[in-house]
mmCIF file of C-alpha atoms in Angstrom:
data_model
loop_
_atom_site.group_PDB
_atom_site.id
_atom_site.type_symbol
_atom_site.label_atom_id
_atom_site.label_comp_id
_atom_site.label_asym_id
_atom_site.label_seq_id
_atom_site.Cartn_x
_atom_site.Cartn_y
_atom_site.Cartn_z
ATOM 1 C CA MET A 1 -0.011 -0.001 -0.002
ATOM 2 C CA GLU A 2 1.300 3.414 -0.961
ATOM 3 C CA LYS A 3 2.126 5.780 1.906
ATOM 4 C CA GLY A 4 -0.778 8.005 2.890
ATOM 5 C CA PHE A 5 -3.568 5.871 1.419
ATOM 6 C CA SER A 6 -6.201 4.046 3.398
ATOM 7 C CA LEU A 7 -6.915 0.401 2.732
ATOM 8 C CA MET A 8 -9.029 -0.201 -0.339
ATOM 9 C CA LYS A 9 -12.712 0.276 0.438
ATOM 10 C CA GLU A 10 -15.762 -0.903 -1.485
ATOM 11 C CA VAL A 11 -19.315 0.215 -2.076
ATOM 12 C CA ASP A 12 -22.063 -1.597 -3.998
ATOM 13 C CA VAL A 13 -24.567 0.202 -6.212
ATOM 14 C CA GLN A 14 -27.207 -1.796 -8.107
ATOM 15 C CA GLY A 15 -24.807 -4.759 -8.253
ATOM 16 C CA HIS A 16 -21.847 -2.631 -9.392
ATOM 17 C CA LYS A 17 -18.836 -2.815 -7.118
ATOM 18 C CA PHE A 18 -16.800 0.375 -6.784
ATOM 19 C CA THR A 19 -13.422 0.410 -5.054
ATOM 20 C CA TYR A 20 -11.704 3.461 -3.717
ATOM 21 C CA GLU A 21 -8.891 4.710 -1.547
ATOM 22 C CA GLU A 22 -8.699 7.805 0.618
ATOM 23 C CA MET A 23 -5.743 10.001 1.420
ATOM 24 C CA GLY A 24 -5.262 13.036 3.643
ATOM 25 C CA GLU A 25 -7.852 15.082 5.450
ATOM 26 C CA GLY A 26 -9.379 18.461 5.253
ATOM 27 C CA LYS A 27 -12.563 20.406 4.859
ATOM 28 C CA GLU A 28 -12.924 19.824 1.138
ATOM 29 C CA ASP A 29 -13.517 16.397 -0.496
ATOM 30 C CA LEU A 30 -11.787 15.905 -3.846
ATOM 31 C CA VAL A 31 -12.889 12.850 -5.816
ATOM 32 C CA PHE A 32 -10.779 11.655 -8.758
ATOM 33 C CA ILE A 33 -12.423 9.537 -11.502
ATOM 34 C CA HIS A 34 -10.347 8.088 -14.310
ATOM 35 C CA GLY A 35 -11.243 7.513 -17.971
ATOM 36 C CA TRP A 36 -12.616 4.576 -19.952
ATOM 37 C CA SER A 37 -10.340 1.504 -20.285
ATOM 38 C CA SER A 38 -8.168 2.817 -17.468
ATOM 39 C CA SER A 39 -8.186 2.324 -13.704
ATOM 40 C CA ARG A 40 -7.961 4.479 -10.622
ATOM 41 C CA PHE A 41 -4.220 3.683 -10.557
ATOM 42 C CA PHE A 42 -3.938 6.266 -13.377
ATOM 43 C CA TRP A 43 -4.068 9.035 -10.774
ATOM 44 C CA LYS A 44 -1.583 7.611 -8.208
ATOM 45 C CA PRO A 45 1.511 9.551 -9.385
ATOM 46 C CA VAL A 46 -0.185 12.927 -8.844
ATOM 47 C CA LEU A 47 -2.608 12.514 -5.948
ATOM 48 C CA SER A 48 -0.203 13.573 -3.191
ATOM 49 C CA GLU A 49 0.166 16.948 -4.968
ATOM 50 C CA PHE A 50 -3.500 17.671 -4.125
ATOM 51 C CA MET A 51 -3.402 16.832 -0.409
ATOM 52 C CA GLU A 52 -3.005 20.469 0.600
ATOM 53 C CA PHE A 53 -6.514 21.127 -0.819
ATOM 54 C CA GLY A 54 -8.355 18.525 1.236
ATOM 55 C CA LYS A 55 -9.230 14.848 1.539
ATOM 56 C CA ILE A 56 -8.513 12.850 -1.627
ATOM 57 C CA THR A 57 -10.701 9.954 -2.782
ATOM 58 C CA ASN A 58 -9.545 7.939 -5.763
ATOM 59 C CA LEU A 59 -12.674 6.163 -7.109
ATOM 60 C CA ASP A 60 -13.293 3.662 -9.897
ATOM 61 C CA LEU A 61 -15.276 4.640 -12.960
ATOM 62 C CA VAL A 62 -18.299 2.339 -13.123
ATOM 63 C CA GLY A 63 -17.422 -1.099 -14.541
ATOM 64 C CA HIS A 64 -13.657 -0.692 -14.251
ATOM 65 C CA TYR A 65 -11.031 -2.759 -12.405
ATOM 66 C CA PRO A 66 -10.622 -3.360 -9.550
ATOM 67 C CA GLY A 67 -14.345 -2.619 -9.304
ATOM 68 C CA SER A 68 -16.817 -4.600 -11.395
ATOM 69 C CA SER A 69 -20.270 -4.640 -12.967
ATOM 70 C CA PRO A 70 -22.697 -7.551 -13.083
ATOM 71 C CA LYS A 71 -22.057 -9.824 -16.074
ATOM 72 C CA SER A 72 -25.642 -9.231 -17.197
ATOM 73 C CA PHE A 73 -25.191 -5.436 -17.304
ATOM 74 C CA ARG A 74 -24.992 -4.142 -20.870
ATOM 75 C CA ASN A 75 -26.411 -0.607 -20.614
ATOM 76 C CA PHE A 76 -23.329 1.576 -20.578
ATOM 77 C CA GLY A 77 -25.307 4.510 -21.980
ATOM 78 C CA ALA A 78 -24.378 7.930 -20.603
ATOM 79 C CA ASP A 79 -27.536 8.389 -18.519
ATOM 80 C CA LYS A 80 -27.182 5.045 -16.753
ATOM 81 C CA VAL A 81 -23.453 5.393 -16.140
ATOM 82 C CA ILE A 82 -23.936 8.897 -14.681
ATOM 83 C CA GLU A 83 -26.817 7.695 -12.510
ATOM 84 C CA ILE A 84 -24.839 4.750 -11.088
ATOM 85 C CA GLN A 85 -21.675 6.826 -10.521
ATOM 86 C CA ALA A 86 -23.726 9.517 -8.727
ATOM 87 C CA GLU A 87 -25.358 6.905 -6.521
ATOM 88 C CA ALA A 88 -21.893 5.614 -5.545
ATOM 89 C CA LEU A 89 -20.911 9.157 -4.553
ATOM 90 C CA ARG A 90 -24.080 9.514 -2.453
ATOM 91 C CA LYS A 91 -23.261 6.285 -0.602
ATOM 92 C CA ILE A 92 -19.637 7.226 0.043
ATOM 93 C CA PHE A 93 -20.308 10.895 0.827
ATOM 94 C CA PRO A 94 -23.813 11.288 2.275
ATOM 95 C CA GLU A 95 -24.910 14.911 2.564
ATOM 96 C CA LYS A 96 -21.674 16.352 1.132
ATOM 97 C CA LYS A 97 -20.863 18.566 -1.816
ATOM 98 C CA LEU A 98 -17.779 17.390 -3.658
ATOM 99 C CA THR A 99 -15.066 18.637 -5.945
ATOM 100 C CA LEU A 100 -15.149 16.112 -8.806
ATOM 101 C CA ILE A 101 -12.044 15.701 -10.914
ATOM 102 C CA GLY A 102 -12.350 13.597 -14.042
ATOM 103 C CA HIS A 103 -10.103 12.604 -16.923
ATOM 104 C CA SER A 104 -11.422 11.654 -20.382
ATOM 105 C CA THR A 105 -14.670 9.670 -19.891
ATOM 106 C CA GLY A 106 -14.343 10.396 -16.174
ATOM 107 C CA GLY A 107 -14.529 14.072 -17.161
ATOM 108 C CA TYR A 108 -17.676 13.407 -19.175
ATOM 109 C CA VAL A 109 -19.211 11.586 -16.207
ATOM 110 C CA VAL A 110 -18.393 14.293 -13.658
ATOM 111 C CA LEU A 111 -19.824 16.970 -15.981
ATOM 112 C CA GLY A 112 -22.967 14.830 -16.299
ATOM 113 C CA ILE A 113 -23.215 14.459 -12.517
ATOM 114 C CA ALA A 114 -22.848 18.211 -12.090
ATOM 115 C CA ALA A 115 -25.595 18.863 -14.655
ATOM 116 C CA ARG A 116 -28.060 16.258 -13.330
ATOM 117 C CA TYR A 117 -27.252 16.222 -9.607
ATOM 118 C CA PRO A 118 -25.989 19.729 -8.666
ATOM 119 C CA GLU A 119 -26.695 19.024 -5.000
ATOM 120 C CA LEU A 120 -23.672 16.664 -5.019
ATOM 121 C CA VAL A 121 -21.191 19.069 -6.575
ATOM 122 C CA ASN A 122 -19.173 21.978 -5.223
ATOM 123 C CA ARG A 123 -17.020 22.274 -8.344
ATOM 124 C CA VAL A 124 -15.825 20.238 -11.322
ATOM 125 C CA ILE A 125 -12.377 19.941 -12.820
ATOM 126 C CA VAL A 126 -12.019 18.086 -16.117
ATOM 127 C CA ILE A 127 -8.926 17.039 -17.973
ATOM 128 C CA CYS A 128 -9.403 16.193 -21.674
ATOM 129 C CA PRO A 129 -13.084 15.364 -21.196
ATOM 130 C CA VAL A 130 -15.026 13.465 -23.828
ATOM 131 C CA VAL A 131 -17.801 15.917 -24.680
ATOM 132 C CA HIS A 132 -19.910 16.749 -27.679
ATOM 133 C CA GLY A 133 -23.012 18.626 -28.568
ATOM 134 C CA PRO A 134 -25.340 18.573 -31.533
ATOM 135 C CA VAL A 135 -23.629 17.964 -34.862
ATOM 136 C CA GLU A 136 -24.700 20.802 -37.167
ATOM 137 C CA GLY A 137 -23.771 22.458 -40.430
ATOM 138 C CA LEU A 138 -21.382 20.832 -42.898
ATOM 139 C CA LEU A 139 -20.230 18.387 -40.233
ATOM 140 C CA ALA A 140 -23.790 17.014 -39.950
ATOM 141 C CA LEU A 141 -23.924 16.564 -43.724
ATOM 142 C CA MET A 142 -20.583 14.740 -43.675
ATOM 143 C CA LYS A 143 -21.747 12.456 -40.870
ATOM 144 C CA LEU A 144 -24.953 11.640 -42.760
ATOM 145 C CA SER A 145 -22.936 10.885 -45.909
ATOM 146 C CA TYR A 146 -20.803 8.404 -43.979
ATOM 147 C CA GLU A 147 -23.924 6.738 -42.621
ATOM 148 C CA TRP A 148 -25.112 6.347 -46.255
ATOM 149 C CA ASN A 149 -21.767 4.760 -47.230
ATOM 150 C CA LEU A 150 -20.705 7.620 -49.483
ATOM 151 C CA SER A 151 -17.182 7.654 -48.019
ATOM 152 C CA PRO A 152 -15.269 8.270 -51.284
ATOM 153 C CA VAL A 153 -17.442 11.267 -52.160
ATOM 154 C CA VAL A 154 -17.146 12.676 -48.639
ATOM 155 C CA SER A 155 -13.395 12.100 -48.550
ATOM 156 C CA PHE A 156 -12.872 13.999 -51.818
ATOM 157 C CA ALA A 157 -15.198 16.807 -50.697
ATOM 158 C CA LEU A 158 -13.454 17.088 -47.334
ATOM 159 C CA GLN A 159 -9.990 17.186 -48.875
ATOM 160 C CA SER A 160 -11.118 19.932 -51.277
ATOM 161 C CA PHE A 161 -12.886 21.855 -48.530
ATOM 162 C CA MET A 162 -9.913 21.720 -46.150
ATOM 163 C CA MET A 163 -7.897 23.781 -48.664
ATOM 164 C CA SER A 164 -10.122 26.762 -47.793
ATOM 165 C CA PRO A 165 -8.437 29.214 -45.376
ATOM 166 C CA ASN A 166 -11.559 29.366 -43.159
ATOM 167 C CA SER A 167 -12.416 25.672 -43.359
ATOM 168 C CA MET A 168 -12.265 24.876 -39.648
ATOM 169 C CA GLU A 169 -14.470 27.854 -38.721
ATOM 170 C CA ILE A 170 -17.025 26.887 -41.341
ATOM 171 C CA LEU A 171 -16.902 23.220 -40.352
ATOM 172 C CA MET A 172 -17.360 23.839 -36.615
ATOM 173 C CA ASN A 173 -19.676 26.835 -36.665
ATOM 174 C CA GLY A 174 -21.610 26.413 -39.879
ATOM 175 C CA SER A 175 -20.560 29.926 -40.973
ATOM 176 C CA VAL A 176 -17.579 32.252 -41.157
#
């Protein structure tokens, strides 16, 4: 066990096992959640740097080692993942507002928790979060073309379009 960490703890939510470790103490609770296909060990090299800000909890992202999900669970849609992760936080931290720190998909999840369950969140810090909004403009047309298996046409059009000096602005905003 690394110096400063508590023994691994567990909490069960709807048959999903979450594991976590705690480190330090303080008024503020900082919860670190890693990304998809990773583990909470991702954060270990940097956690001690945050001890001056409060108590650190290093928590699994739902379905990730050393935690687990039931073999029958197949709904890893955003709403369900956010709901289960939020319930784990409620069990570990009853009646507390947390600083949630997420990387990649963990960033997406903590943003979702903040949006859906603001009573749980004091602040959110995200590092390279996976986020997206509605796909509009030329990007929507390109996506639709791929869905219709028109890849060669789209590829040629995209290569031609990218030669335009304002191509990225047009692509992302739908206008210059």
